[in-house]
Amino acid sequence: MGKNGKNGNGKNGGGKNGKNDPAGWLTPAVTALRVGAVGPIAGFDADSTPGFSGSRELGEQLLAERGEVLADLQELLYANGRAGDNRSVLLVLQGMDTAGKGGIVRHVGGLLDPQGLAIKGFGKPTPEELEHDFLWRVHKALPPAGRLGIFDRSHYEDVLPVRVHNLVPQSEWEKRYAIINQFEKELVESGTTVIKCALVVSKAEQKARLTERLERPDKYWKYNPGDIDERGFWDDYLQAYQAIFDRCDSDTAPWFLIPANHKWFARLAVCELLISALSGLDLDWPPADFDVATELERIRSLDD
Amino acid sequence: MGKNGKNGNGKNGGGKNGKNDPAGWLTPAVTALRVGAVGPIAGFDADSTPGFSGSRELGEQLLAERGEVLADLQELLYANGRAGDNRSVLLVLQGMDTAGKGGIVRHVGGLLDPQGLAIKGFGKPTPEELEHDFLWRVHKALPPAGRLGIFDRSHYEDVLPVRVHNLVPQSEWEKRYAIINQFEKELVESGTTVIKCALVVSKAEQKARLTERLERPDKYWKYNPGDIDERGFWDDYLQAYQAIFDRCDSDTAPWFLIPANHKWFARLAVCELLISALSGLDLDWPPADFDVATELERIRSLDD
């Protein structure tokens, strides 16, 4: 990030390596939140803030500061994409209903230039999508060069609700873990940095959030009676999530577990993970593909 | 906007009708900036701030306040889209090189929830696009229900550079004005509110902005030697712009002329025009499509 011409100084939050240890973080998010570090999802504390010792107030202040760092990195990525670099970043968001996936898109994505974002929400597959293999719609939504893609739900739906409800036979969904690993491997090899975040709320917090959606007419549209039915499968979902962590977490396409009872922490954590991912690209401003002196000469000779 | 449950009060900027006359605006943007009101583009003062008497400081403060109003309206639009309302809004941005189209996407679009945006930049047509009629790629990029679409360049490119350089014979581009009018008429009838903004910089300001792009390595990627060649056709472009205003401005798909030497004003103006467009939809929170009391009962009976 020190290469970023506009903001080389003073915006890294004071960390020693300028990446993941701003004040408040005892352990970088990328280490503290990795699924292997936090243990099984079944016993996971959705109220916790792994790696972070600061208050909500500090967290919110950090998000504003680090959001600027992230925005600068996004601009570098976009600039390089425009200059022919085919790299991109993909953030995969999963989580139970009310876990706050949309809030991450709004409040972390909202820190960035929308031109450089490629956001895709995956709902129940359409009839057309069902006529293709489960990755068909995913391929079509991958971020173009230079973009930060965000998937609000993803191909993991095809081993989460699909597994919990056996929407396809087990013999079929069982194969999908390997197919997903192969897909993500190829994606990474072709220049896309992949990070995957599962947002976790507690059952009590989910109940509170569902209740709020029913008590406020401006939230009715977010409520779906089916959410309560799905809650009945809570433990099956935990099992299905654990399976994707056990089988689809790798250093090239890592899974992170984001405790999401505290929205401010979930947002800060995802922001830090994105900064990590983008910093890892070691981007610099693309060099001019024209002769600067000649062009300056041309411009200076112009009439106003 | 008073119907917006969350922010019914105090966020309308103090205007009498709560829409387009916050402090600083003597005439609502929607009136003051309409192409018919500001006169021919050839004599247009890109330094002016039609309808607005406030300072830059006031303008920037207003943008922050009005940005929240716009974000609330966007959420209403999105909520209604999710509830089955097929309406959408499309902002078409045109302008000479360096006029700040990207800045509008970043700084006005950046005020909004990226989930509810559908942004599309139109570059030089690809070989595949050239195999289709000029509206093919435009149809594919139209905003889905509930979204605010932003076109950074648009189908008007096909009567701007295409006309200036006769990239197709005059007999062909001449027909496009009527085709565009018909296309936009159908778009509006099918539920899309269309507003079109041409950003205007002066020749002197363009020269200054091009120079800056050459003096800062973090701006090289925005520089294209072809921009200077295009500048040589300045008067032809003014003529081509005037033709789209004369032939493709209507009350259902109006053109606005946005003086853009002052970036703060251009952003504020576009924000106001979007607020106007969204207010015109007279949106309210969609009603529950389930029985609220029954669902509350179900939730209260849940374990934590």
Coordinates of C-alpha atoms in Angstrom, one line a residue:
Chain A
M1 CA 0.0 0.0 0.0
G2 CA 2.9 2.3 0.5
K3 CA 3.0 2.4 -3.3
N4 CA -0.3 4.1 -3.5
G5 CA 0.8 7.5 -4.7
K6 CA -2.1 9.4 -3.3
N7 CA -2.1 8.1 0.2
G8 CA 1.2 6.5 0.9
N9 CA 1.4 7.9 4.4
G10 CA -0.7 8.0 7.5
K11 CA -3.7 6.1 6.4
N12 CA -2.6 2.6 7.4
G13 CA -4.0 2.8 10.9
G14 CA -0.6 2.8 12.5
G15 CA 0.2 -0.8 11.9
K16 CA 3.7 -2.0 11.7
N17 CA 3.3 -3.7 8.4
G18 CA 0.6 -1.3 7.3
K19 CA -1.8 -4.1 6.7
N20 CA -3.7 -5.9 9.4
D21 CA -2.7 -4.6 12.8
P22 CA -4.2 -1.2 13.3
A23 CA -4.9 -0.2 16.9
G24 CA -7.5 -2.5 18.3
W25 CA -6.4 -5.6 16.5
L26 CA -4.3 -7.9 18.6
T27 CA -4.2 -10.5 15.8
P28 CA -4.8 -9.6 12.2
A29 CA -8.3 -10.5 11.0
V30 CA -6.9 -12.7 8.3
T31 CA -5.4 -15.0 11.0
A32 CA -7.9 -14.5 13.9
L33 CA -11.0 -15.3 11.8
R34 CA -9.9 -18.1 9.6
V35 CA -12.2 -21.1 10.1
G36 CA -9.4 -23.3 11.4
A37 CA -8.5 -20.8 14.1
V38 CA -11.9 -20.2 15.5
G39 CA -13.0 -23.8 15.8
P40 CA -16.2 -25.5 14.9
I41 CA -19.2 -23.3 14.0
A42 CA -21.4 -25.3 16.4
G43 CA -19.7 -23.8 19.5
F44 CA -18.9 -20.4 17.9
D45 CA -19.7 -17.3 19.9
A46 CA -21.5 -14.9 17.6
D47 CA -21.0 -12.1 20.2
S48 CA -17.2 -12.5 20.2
T49 CA -14.7 -10.2 18.3
P50 CA -11.8 -12.6 17.7
G51 CA -8.5 -10.7 17.4
F52 CA -10.0 -7.4 18.3
S53 CA -9.9 -5.9 21.7
G54 CA -11.4 -2.5 20.9
S55 CA -14.8 -1.0 21.7
R56 CA -17.7 -0.5 19.3
E57 CA -16.7 3.2 19.2
L58 CA -13.2 2.4 18.2
G59 CA -14.5 -0.2 15.7
E60 CA -16.7 2.3 14.0
Q61 CA -14.0 4.9 13.9
L62 CA -11.6 2.4 12.4
L63 CA -14.1 1.3 9.8
A64 CA -14.3 4.9 8.5
E65 CA -10.5 5.2 8.4
R66 CA -9.8 1.7 7.0
G67 CA -12.6 2.2 4.5
E68 CA -10.5 5.0 2.9
V69 CA -7.6 2.6 2.7
L70 CA -9.8 0.0 1.1
A71 CA -11.2 2.6 -1.4
D72 CA -7.7 3.6 -2.4
L73 CA -6.8 0.0 -3.0
Q74 CA -10.0 -0.5 -5.0
E75 CA -9.1 2.4 -7.2
L76 CA -5.6 0.9 -7.8
L77 CA -7.2 -2.4 -8.8
Y78 CA -9.7 -0.7 -11.1
A79 CA -6.9 1.4 -12.7
N80 CA -4.9 -1.7 -13.3
G81 CA -7.9 -3.5 -14.8
R82 CA -8.3 -0.6 -17.2
A83 CA -4.7 -0.9 -18.1
G84 CA -5.0 -4.5 -19.1
D85 CA -4.3 -6.4 -15.8
N86 CA -6.9 -9.1 -15.6
R87 CA -6.9 -9.6 -11.9
S88 CA -10.0 -9.2 -9.7
V89 CA -11.2 -9.9 -6.2
L90 CA -14.2 -11.9 -5.2
L91 CA -15.8 -11.7 -1.8
V92 CA -18.3 -14.6 -1.2
L93 CA -20.9 -13.9 1.6
Q94 CA -22.9 -16.6 3.2
G95 CA -24.9 -16.7 6.4
M96 CA -28.2 -17.7 8.0
D97 CA -31.2 -15.4 7.4
T98 CA -30.7 -12.0 9.2
A99 CA -27.0 -12.5 9.6
G100 CA -26.4 -9.2 7.8
K101 CA -25.1 -10.1 4.3
G102 CA -27.1 -7.2 2.8
G103 CA -25.7 -4.9 5.5
I104 CA -22.1 -5.9 4.5
V105 CA -22.9 -5.1 0.9
R106 CA -24.4 -1.7 1.9
H107 CA -21.9 -0.6 4.5
V108 CA -18.6 -2.1 3.3
G109 CA -19.5 -2.0 -0.4
G110 CA -20.9 1.5 0.2
L111 CA -17.4 2.7 1.2
L112 CA -16.2 2.0 -2.4
D113 CA -16.6 3.4 -5.8
P114 CA -19.7 1.6 -7.3
Q115 CA -18.0 1.6 -10.7
G116 CA -15.4 -0.8 -9.4
L117 CA -17.9 -3.1 -7.8
A118 CA -19.7 -6.1 -9.3
I119 CA -22.4 -7.2 -7.0
K120 CA -24.6 -10.2 -7.5
G121 CA -27.2 -11.7 -5.2
F122 CA -28.2 -15.3 -5.8
G123 CA -31.7 -16.2 -5.0
K124 CA -33.7 -19.3 -5.6
P125 CA -32.6 -20.6 -9.0
T126 CA -34.9 -19.6 -11.9
P127 CA -36.3 -22.3 -14.2
E128 CA -33.7 -21.3 -16.8
E129 CA -30.9 -21.6 -14.2
L130 CA -32.1 -25.0 -13.2
E131 CA -31.7 -26.2 -16.7
H132 CA -28.0 -25.7 -16.4
D133 CA -25.4 -27.0 -14.0
F134 CA -25.2 -25.2 -10.7
L135 CA -22.1 -23.2 -11.6
W136 CA -23.6 -21.8 -14.8
R137 CA -25.1 -18.7 -13.1
V138 CA -22.0 -18.2 -11.0
H139 CA -19.7 -18.1 -14.0
K140 CA -21.8 -15.4 -15.6
A141 CA -21.6 -13.2 -12.5
L142 CA -17.8 -13.4 -11.9
P143 CA -16.2 -10.0 -11.5
P144 CA -14.5 -8.6 -14.6
A145 CA -10.9 -7.5 -14.6
G146 CA -10.1 -4.8 -12.1
R147 CA -13.4 -5.3 -10.2
L148 CA -14.2 -6.2 -6.7
G149 CA -17.0 -8.7 -6.9
I150 CA -19.4 -9.4 -4.0
F151 CA -21.6 -12.5 -4.0
D152 CA -24.6 -12.2 -1.7
R153 CA -25.1 -16.0 -1.4
S154 CA -23.2 -18.0 -4.0
H155 CA -22.5 -21.5 -5.3
Y156 CA -22.4 -22.6 -1.7
E157 CA -26.2 -22.4 -1.6
D158 CA -25.9 -25.6 -3.6
V159 CA -24.4 -27.4 -0.7
L160 CA -26.3 -25.5 2.1
P161 CA -30.1 -25.4 1.7
V162 CA -29.8 -27.9 -1.1
R163 CA -28.0 -30.3 1.2
V164 CA -30.2 -29.6 4.3
H165 CA -33.4 -30.3 2.3
N166 CA -32.0 -32.8 -0.1
L167 CA -33.2 -30.7 -3.1
V168 CA -31.0 -33.0 -5.2
P169 CA -30.0 -36.5 -4.1
Q170 CA -27.1 -36.8 -1.7
S171 CA -25.1 -38.6 -4.4
E172 CA -25.3 -35.4 -6.4
W173 CA -24.6 -32.8 -3.7
E174 CA -21.8 -34.9 -2.3
K175 CA -19.9 -34.4 -5.6
R176 CA -20.3 -30.7 -5.5
Y177 CA -17.6 -30.0 -2.8
A178 CA -14.9 -31.3 -5.2
I179 CA -16.5 -29.5 -8.1
I180 CA -16.4 -26.2 -6.1
N181 CA -12.8 -26.7 -5.1
Q182 CA -11.8 -27.3 -8.7
F183 CA -13.9 -24.3 -9.8
E184 CA -12.3 -22.0 -7.2
K185 CA -8.8 -23.3 -8.0
E186 CA -9.2 -22.4 -11.7
L187 CA -10.7 -19.0 -10.7
V188 CA -7.7 -18.2 -8.5
E189 CA -5.3 -19.4 -11.2
S190 CA -6.9 -17.1 -13.7
G191 CA -6.3 -14.1 -11.5
T192 CA -9.2 -13.8 -9.1
T193 CA -8.4 -13.5 -5.4
V194 CA -11.1 -15.3 -3.5
I195 CA -12.2 -14.8 0.1
K196 CA -15.2 -16.4 1.6
C197 CA -17.0 -15.1 4.7
A198 CA -19.7 -16.9 6.7
L199 CA -21.6 -14.4 8.9
V200 CA -22.8 -16.0 12.1
V201 CA -25.6 -14.8 14.3
S202 CA -26.9 -16.5 17.4
K203 CA -30.4 -18.0 17.6
A204 CA -31.4 -15.3 20.1
E205 CA -30.1 -12.5 17.9
Q206 CA -31.9 -13.9 14.9
K207 CA -35.1 -14.0 16.8
A208 CA -34.6 -10.4 17.8
R209 CA -33.9 -9.3 14.2
L210 CA -36.9 -11.2 12.8
T211 CA -39.1 -9.6 15.5
E212 CA -37.9 -6.2 14.5
R213 CA -38.8 -6.8 10.9
L214 CA -42.4 -7.5 12.0
E215 CA -42.6 -4.5 14.3
R216 CA -41.5 -1.9 11.7
P217 CA -43.6 -1.5 8.6
D218 CA -40.4 -0.2 6.8
K219 CA -38.9 -3.7 7.4
Y220 CA -41.8 -5.9 6.4
W221 CA -40.3 -6.3 2.9
K222 CA -37.3 -8.0 4.4
Y223 CA -39.5 -10.5 6.2
N224 CA -40.2 -13.9 4.8
P225 CA -42.4 -16.4 6.7
G226 CA -40.1 -19.1 5.3
D227 CA -37.3 -17.8 7.5
I228 CA -38.9 -19.3 10.6
D229 CA -39.3 -22.6 8.8
E230 CA -35.6 -22.5 7.9
R231 CA -34.7 -21.8 11.5
G232 CA -36.2 -25.2 12.4
F233 CA -33.2 -26.7 10.5
W234 CA -30.6 -24.7 12.5
D235 CA -28.5 -27.6 13.5
D236 CA -28.6 -29.2 10.1
Y237 CA -27.4 -25.9 8.7
L238 CA -24.5 -25.8 11.2
Q239 CA -23.6 -29.2 10.0
A240 CA -23.8 -28.2 6.4
Y241 CA -21.7 -25.1 7.1
Q242 CA -19.1 -27.2 8.9
A243 CA -18.9 -29.4 5.9
I244 CA -18.0 -26.5 3.6
F245 CA -15.4 -25.3 6.0
D246 CA -13.9 -28.8 6.4
R247 CA -13.9 -29.5 2.7
C248 CA -13.7 -26.2 0.9
D249 CA -11.3 -24.1 3.0
S250 CA -7.8 -23.7 1.5
D251 CA -5.0 -21.1 1.6
T252 CA -5.9 -20.0 -1.9
A253 CA -9.7 -19.7 -1.3
P254 CA -10.0 -19.4 2.5
W255 CA -13.1 -19.4 4.6
F256 CA -13.5 -16.9 7.4
L257 CA -16.1 -17.1 10.2
I258 CA -17.4 -13.7 11.0
P259 CA -19.3 -13.3 14.3
A260 CA -22.2 -11.0 13.3
N261 CA -24.2 -10.3 16.4
H262 CA -22.3 -7.0 16.5
K263 CA -22.8 -5.5 13.1
W264 CA -20.0 -3.0 13.6
F265 CA -17.6 -5.8 14.1
A266 CA -18.7 -7.8 11.1
R267 CA -18.3 -4.8 8.9
L268 CA -14.9 -3.9 10.2
A269 CA -13.7 -7.5 9.9
V270 CA -14.8 -7.9 6.3
C271 CA -13.2 -4.5 5.5
E272 CA -9.9 -5.8 7.0
L273 CA -10.1 -9.0 5.1
L274 CA -10.6 -7.1 1.8
I275 CA -7.7 -4.8 2.6
S276 CA -5.6 -8.0 3.1
A277 CA -6.7 -9.5 -0.1
L278 CA -6.1 -6.3 -2.1
S279 CA -2.8 -5.6 -0.4
G280 CA -1.7 -9.1 -1.4
L281 CA -1.9 -8.1 -5.1
D282 CA 0.9 -5.6 -4.5
L283 CA -0.5 -3.1 -6.9
D284 CA 1.1 0.0 -8.2
W285 CA -0.3 2.7 -10.5
P286 CA -0.1 1.4 -14.0
P287 CA 2.7 3.1 -16.0
A288 CA 1.8 5.4 -18.9
D289 CA 1.3 3.6 -22.2
F290 CA 2.1 6.9 -24.0
D291 CA 5.0 9.3 -23.9
V292 CA 4.2 11.7 -21.1
A293 CA 6.5 14.5 -22.3
T294 CA 5.1 14.4 -25.8
E295 CA 1.6 14.5 -24.5
L296 CA 2.3 17.4 -22.1
E297 CA 3.8 19.3 -25.1
R298 CA 0.6 18.6 -27.1
I299 CA -1.6 19.9 -24.3
R300 CA 0.4 23.0 -23.6
S301 CA 0.1 24.0 -27.3
L302 CA -3.7 23.9 -27.1
D303 CA -5.9 26.9 -27.1
D304 CA -8.2 27.3 -24.1
Chain B
M1 CA -41.2 11.5 0.8
G2 CA -43.1 12.2 3.9
K3 CA -44.3 8.6 3.6
N4 CA -40.8 7.3 4.2
G5 CA -41.3 5.8 7.6
K6 CA -37.7 6.1 8.8
N7 CA -37.0 9.6 7.8
G8 CA -40.3 11.4 7.4
N9 CA -39.1 14.5 9.2
G10 CA -36.3 16.9 9.0
K11 CA -34.4 15.5 6.1
N12 CA -35.9 17.3 3.3
G13 CA -33.6 20.2 3.4
G14 CA -36.2 22.6 4.6
G15 CA -38.0 23.0 1.3
K16 CA -41.7 23.9 1.3
N17 CA -42.7 20.9 -0.8
G18 CA -39.9 18.8 0.5
K19 CA -38.6 18.1 -2.9
N20 CA -36.5 20.5 -4.8
D21 CA -36.1 23.8 -3.0
P22 CA -33.8 23.3 -0.1
A23 CA -31.9 26.4 1.1
G24 CA -29.6 27.5 -1.7
W25 CA -31.9 26.6 -4.6
L26 CA -33.8 29.6 -5.9
T27 CA -35.3 27.4 -8.6
P28 CA -35.6 23.7 -8.4
A29 CA -32.9 21.9 -10.3
V30 CA -35.5 20.1 -12.4
T31 CA -36.6 23.4 -13.8
A32 CA -33.4 25.4 -13.8
L33 CA -31.3 22.8 -15.6
R34 CA -33.7 21.6 -18.2
V35 CA -32.1 22.0 -21.6
G36 CA -34.9 24.3 -22.8
A37 CA -34.3 26.6 -19.8
V38 CA -30.6 27.0 -20.1
G39 CA -30.4 27.7 -23.8
P40 CA -28.1 26.4 -26.5
I41 CA -25.1 24.4 -25.3
A42 CA -22.8 26.5 -27.5
G43 CA -23.1 29.6 -25.3
F44 CA -23.5 27.7 -22.1
D45 CA -21.4 28.8 -19.1
A46 CA -19.8 25.7 -17.5
D47 CA -18.9 27.8 -14.5
S48 CA -22.5 28.7 -13.7
T49 CA -24.8 27.2 -11.1
P50 CA -28.3 27.7 -12.5
G51 CA -31.0 27.9 -9.9
F52 CA -28.5 27.7 -7.1
S53 CA -27.2 30.8 -5.2
G54 CA -25.2 29.1 -2.5
S55 CA -21.5 28.7 -2.0
R56 CA -19.4 25.6 -2.6
E57 CA -19.4 25.1 1.2
L58 CA -23.2 25.1 1.3
G59 CA -23.3 22.9 -1.8
E60 CA -21.1 20.3 -0.2
Q61 CA -23.0 20.3 3.0
L62 CA -26.3 20.0 1.1
L63 CA -25.0 17.1 -0.9
A64 CA -24.3 15.2 2.3
E65 CA -27.8 15.9 3.6
R66 CA -29.6 15.3 0.4
G67 CA -27.6 12.2 -0.2
E68 CA -29.4 10.7 2.8
V69 CA -32.7 11.6 1.4
L70 CA -31.7 10.0 -1.9
A71 CA -30.5 6.9 -0.1
D72 CA -33.8 6.6 1.7
L73 CA -35.7 6.9 -1.5
Q74 CA -33.5 4.4 -3.1
E75 CA -34.2 1.9 -0.3
L76 CA -38.0 2.5 -0.9
L77 CA -37.5 1.8 -4.6
Y78 CA -35.5 -1.3 -3.9
A79 CA -38.0 -2.6 -1.3
N80 CA -40.9 -2.1 -3.8
G81 CA -38.9 -3.9 -6.4
R82 CA -38.5 -6.9 -4.1
A83 CA -42.2 -6.8 -3.4
G84 CA -43.1 -7.1 -7.1
D85 CA -43.2 -3.5 -8.3
N86 CA -41.4 -3.4 -11.6
R87 CA -40.5 0.2 -11.7
S88 CA -36.9 1.5 -11.9
V89 CA -35.0 4.7 -12.6
L90 CA -32.4 5.2 -15.2
L91 CA -29.8 8.0 -15.1
V92 CA -28.1 8.6 -18.5
L93 CA -24.8 10.4 -18.2
Q94 CA -23.1 12.0 -21.2
G95 CA -20.3 14.6 -21.5
M96 CA -17.1 15.4 -23.2
D97 CA -13.9 13.8 -21.9
T98 CA -13.0 14.9 -18.4
A99 CA -16.5 16.3 -17.8
G100 CA -16.7 14.1 -14.7
K101 CA -19.1 11.3 -15.5
G102 CA -17.0 8.8 -13.5
G103 CA -17.0 11.3 -10.6
I104 CA -20.8 11.4 -10.6
V105 CA -20.9 7.6 -10.5
R106 CA -18.4 7.6 -7.6
H107 CA -19.7 10.5 -5.6
V108 CA -23.4 10.4 -6.2
G109 CA -23.7 6.7 -6.8
G110 CA -21.4 6.3 -3.8
L111 CA -24.0 7.8 -1.5
L112 CA -26.3 4.9 -2.2
D113 CA -26.6 1.2 -1.4
P114 CA -24.6 -0.6 -4.1
Q115 CA -27.1 -3.5 -4.0
G116 CA -29.8 -1.2 -5.4
L117 CA -27.5 0.2 -8.2
A118 CA -27.1 -1.1 -11.7
I119 CA -24.1 0.7 -13.3
K120 CA -23.0 0.2 -16.8
G121 CA -20.2 2.0 -18.7
F122 CA -20.4 1.9 -22.5
G123 CA -17.1 1.9 -24.3
K124 CA -16.2 1.5 -27.9
P125 CA -18.5 -1.3 -29.1
T126 CA -17.0 -4.7 -29.2
P127 CA -17.0 -6.8 -32.4
E128 CA -19.9 -8.8 -31.0
E129 CA -21.9 -5.6 -30.2
L130 CA -21.3 -4.3 -33.7
E131 CA -22.9 -7.4 -35.1
H132 CA -26.2 -6.2 -33.5
D133 CA -28.2 -3.0 -33.8
F134 CA -27.0 -0.2 -31.6
L135 CA -29.6 -0.7 -28.9
W136 CA -28.8 -4.3 -28.3
R137 CA -26.2 -3.7 -25.7
V138 CA -28.3 -1.0 -24.1
H139 CA -31.3 -3.3 -23.7
K140 CA -29.1 -5.9 -21.9
A141 CA -28.0 -3.3 -19.4
L142 CA -31.3 -1.8 -18.4
P143 CA -31.9 -1.6 -14.6
P144 CA -33.9 -4.5 -13.2
A145 CA -37.1 -3.8 -11.1
G146 CA -36.4 -1.6 -8.1
R147 CA -32.9 -0.6 -9.2
L148 CA -31.4 2.8 -9.9
G149 CA -29.5 2.3 -13.2
I150 CA -26.6 4.6 -14.2
F151 CA -25.3 4.6 -17.8
D152 CA -21.8 6.1 -18.0
R153 CA -22.2 7.0 -21.7
S154 CA -25.1 5.3 -23.5
H155 CA -27.1 4.9 -26.7
Y156 CA -26.4 8.6 -27.3
E157 CA -22.8 7.7 -28.2
D158 CA -24.4 6.4 -31.4
V159 CA -25.4 9.9 -32.4
L160 CA -22.4 11.7 -30.8
P161 CA -19.0 10.4 -31.8
V162 CA -20.7 8.3 -34.4
R163 CA -22.2 11.4 -36.0
V164 CA -19.1 13.6 -35.5
H165 CA -16.9 11.1 -37.3
N166 CA -19.6 9.6 -39.6
L167 CA -18.8 6.1 -38.3
V168 CA -21.9 5.1 -40.0
P169 CA -23.4 7.0 -43.0
Q170 CA -25.5 10.1 -42.2
S171 CA -28.5 8.3 -43.6
E172 CA -28.2 5.8 -40.8
W173 CA -27.4 8.0 -37.9
E174 CA -30.2 10.4 -38.9
K175 CA -32.7 7.7 -38.3
R176 CA -31.4 7.0 -34.8
Y177 CA -33.0 10.0 -33.2
A178 CA -36.5 8.7 -33.9
I179 CA -35.4 5.2 -32.9
I180 CA -34.1 6.5 -29.6
N181 CA -37.3 8.4 -28.9
Q182 CA -39.3 5.3 -29.6
F183 CA -37.1 3.2 -27.4
E184 CA -37.2 5.6 -24.5
K185 CA -41.0 6.0 -24.8
E186 CA -41.4 2.3 -24.5
L187 CA -39.0 2.2 -21.6
V188 CA -40.9 4.8 -19.7
E189 CA -44.2 3.1 -20.5
S190 CA -42.8 -0.1 -19.0
G191 CA -42.1 1.6 -15.7
T192 CA -38.6 3.1 -16.0
T193 CA -38.2 6.8 -15.1
V194 CA -35.6 8.2 -17.4
I195 CA -33.5 11.3 -16.8
K196 CA -30.6 12.3 -19.0
C197 CA -27.7 14.6 -17.9
A198 CA -25.1 16.1 -20.2
L199 CA -22.1 17.3 -18.2
V200 CA -20.5 20.3 -19.6
V201 CA -16.9 21.5 -19.0
S202 CA -15.3 24.5 -20.7
K203 CA -12.4 24.1 -23.0
A204 CA -10.1 25.7 -20.5
E205 CA -11.2 23.4 -17.7
Q206 CA -10.8 20.4 -19.9
K207 CA -7.2 21.5 -20.7
A208 CA -6.5 21.9 -17.0
R209 CA -7.9 18.4 -16.2
L210 CA -6.0 16.7 -19.0
T211 CA -2.8 18.4 -17.8
E212 CA -3.4 17.2 -14.3
R213 CA -3.7 13.6 -15.6
L214 CA -0.3 14.0 -17.1
E215 CA 1.3 15.5 -14.1
R216 CA 0.2 12.8 -11.6
P217 CA 1.3 9.2 -12.1
D218 CA -1.8 8.1 -10.2
K219 CA -3.8 9.7 -13.0
Y220 CA -2.0 8.4 -16.0
W221 CA -4.5 5.6 -16.4
K222 CA -7.2 8.1 -17.0
Y223 CA -5.4 9.7 -19.8
N224 CA -5.9 8.8 -23.4
P225 CA -4.0 10.6 -26.2
G226 CA -7.1 10.3 -28.3
D227 CA -8.8 12.8 -26.0
I228 CA -6.8 15.6 -27.5
D229 CA -7.7 14.4 -31.0
E230 CA -11.4 14.5 -30.0
R231 CA -11.0 18.0 -28.6
G232 CA -10.2 19.1 -32.1
F233 CA -13.8 18.3 -32.9
W234 CA -15.2 20.5 -30.1
D235 CA -17.6 22.5 -32.2
D236 CA -18.8 19.5 -34.0
Y237 CA -19.6 17.9 -30.7
L238 CA -21.5 21.0 -29.5
Q239 CA -23.6 20.6 -32.7
A240 CA -24.2 16.9 -32.1
Y241 CA -25.2 17.6 -28.5
Q242 CA -27.5 20.3 -29.5
A243 CA -29.2 17.9 -32.0
I244 CA -29.9 15.4 -29.2
F245 CA -31.4 18.2 -27.1
D246 CA -33.5 19.5 -29.9
R247 CA -34.7 16.1 -31.0
C248 CA -34.6 13.8 -28.0
D249 CA -35.8 16.0 -25.1
S250 CA -39.3 15.3 -23.8
D251 CA -41.2 15.6 -20.6
T252 CA -41.1 11.9 -20.2
A253 CA -37.4 11.5 -20.9
P254 CA -35.9 14.9 -20.3
W255 CA -32.4 16.2 -20.9
F256 CA -30.6 18.3 -18.4
L257 CA -27.5 20.4 -19.0
I258 CA -25.2 20.2 -16.0
P259 CA -22.4 22.8 -15.8
A260 CA -19.5 20.8 -14.5
N261 CA -16.5 23.1 -14.1
H262 CA -17.5 23.0 -10.4
K263 CA -17.6 19.3 -9.5
W264 CA -19.5 20.0 -6.2
F265 CA -22.3 21.7 -8.2
A266 CA -22.5 18.9 -10.8
R267 CA -22.8 16.3 -8.0
L268 CA -25.4 18.3 -6.1
A269 CA -27.4 19.0 -9.2
V270 CA -27.5 15.3 -10.3
C271 CA -28.4 14.3 -6.7
E272 CA -31.4 16.8 -6.8
L273 CA -32.5 15.5 -10.1
L274 CA -32.5 11.9 -8.9
I275 CA -34.5 12.9 -5.8
S276 CA -37.0 14.5 -8.0
A277 CA -37.3 11.4 -10.2
L278 CA -37.7 9.1 -7.2
S279 CA -40.1 11.4 -5.4
G280 CA -42.2 11.4 -8.5
L281 CA -42.8 7.7 -8.0
D282 CA -44.7 8.5 -4.8
L283 CA -43.4 5.3 -3.1
D284 CA -44.5 3.9 0.2
W285 CA -43.2 0.9 2.1
P286 CA -44.7 -2.2 0.5
P287 CA -47.5 -3.7 2.7
A288 CA -46.8 -7.1 4.3
D289 CA -47.8 -10.0 2.1
F290 CA -48.3 -12.1 5.2
D291 CA -50.3 -11.8 8.3
V292 CA -48.2 -9.7 10.7
A293 CA -50.0 -10.8 13.9
T294 CA -49.7 -14.5 13.0
E295 CA -46.1 -14.2 12.3
L296 CA -45.4 -12.3 15.5
E297 CA -47.1 -15.1 17.3
R298 CA -44.9 -17.7 15.6
I299 CA -41.8 -15.8 16.5
R300 CA -42.7 -15.2 20.1
S301 CA -43.2 -18.9 20.5
L302 CA -39.6 -19.7 19.3
D303 CA -36.8 -20.8 21.7
D304 CA -33.8 -18.5 21.7

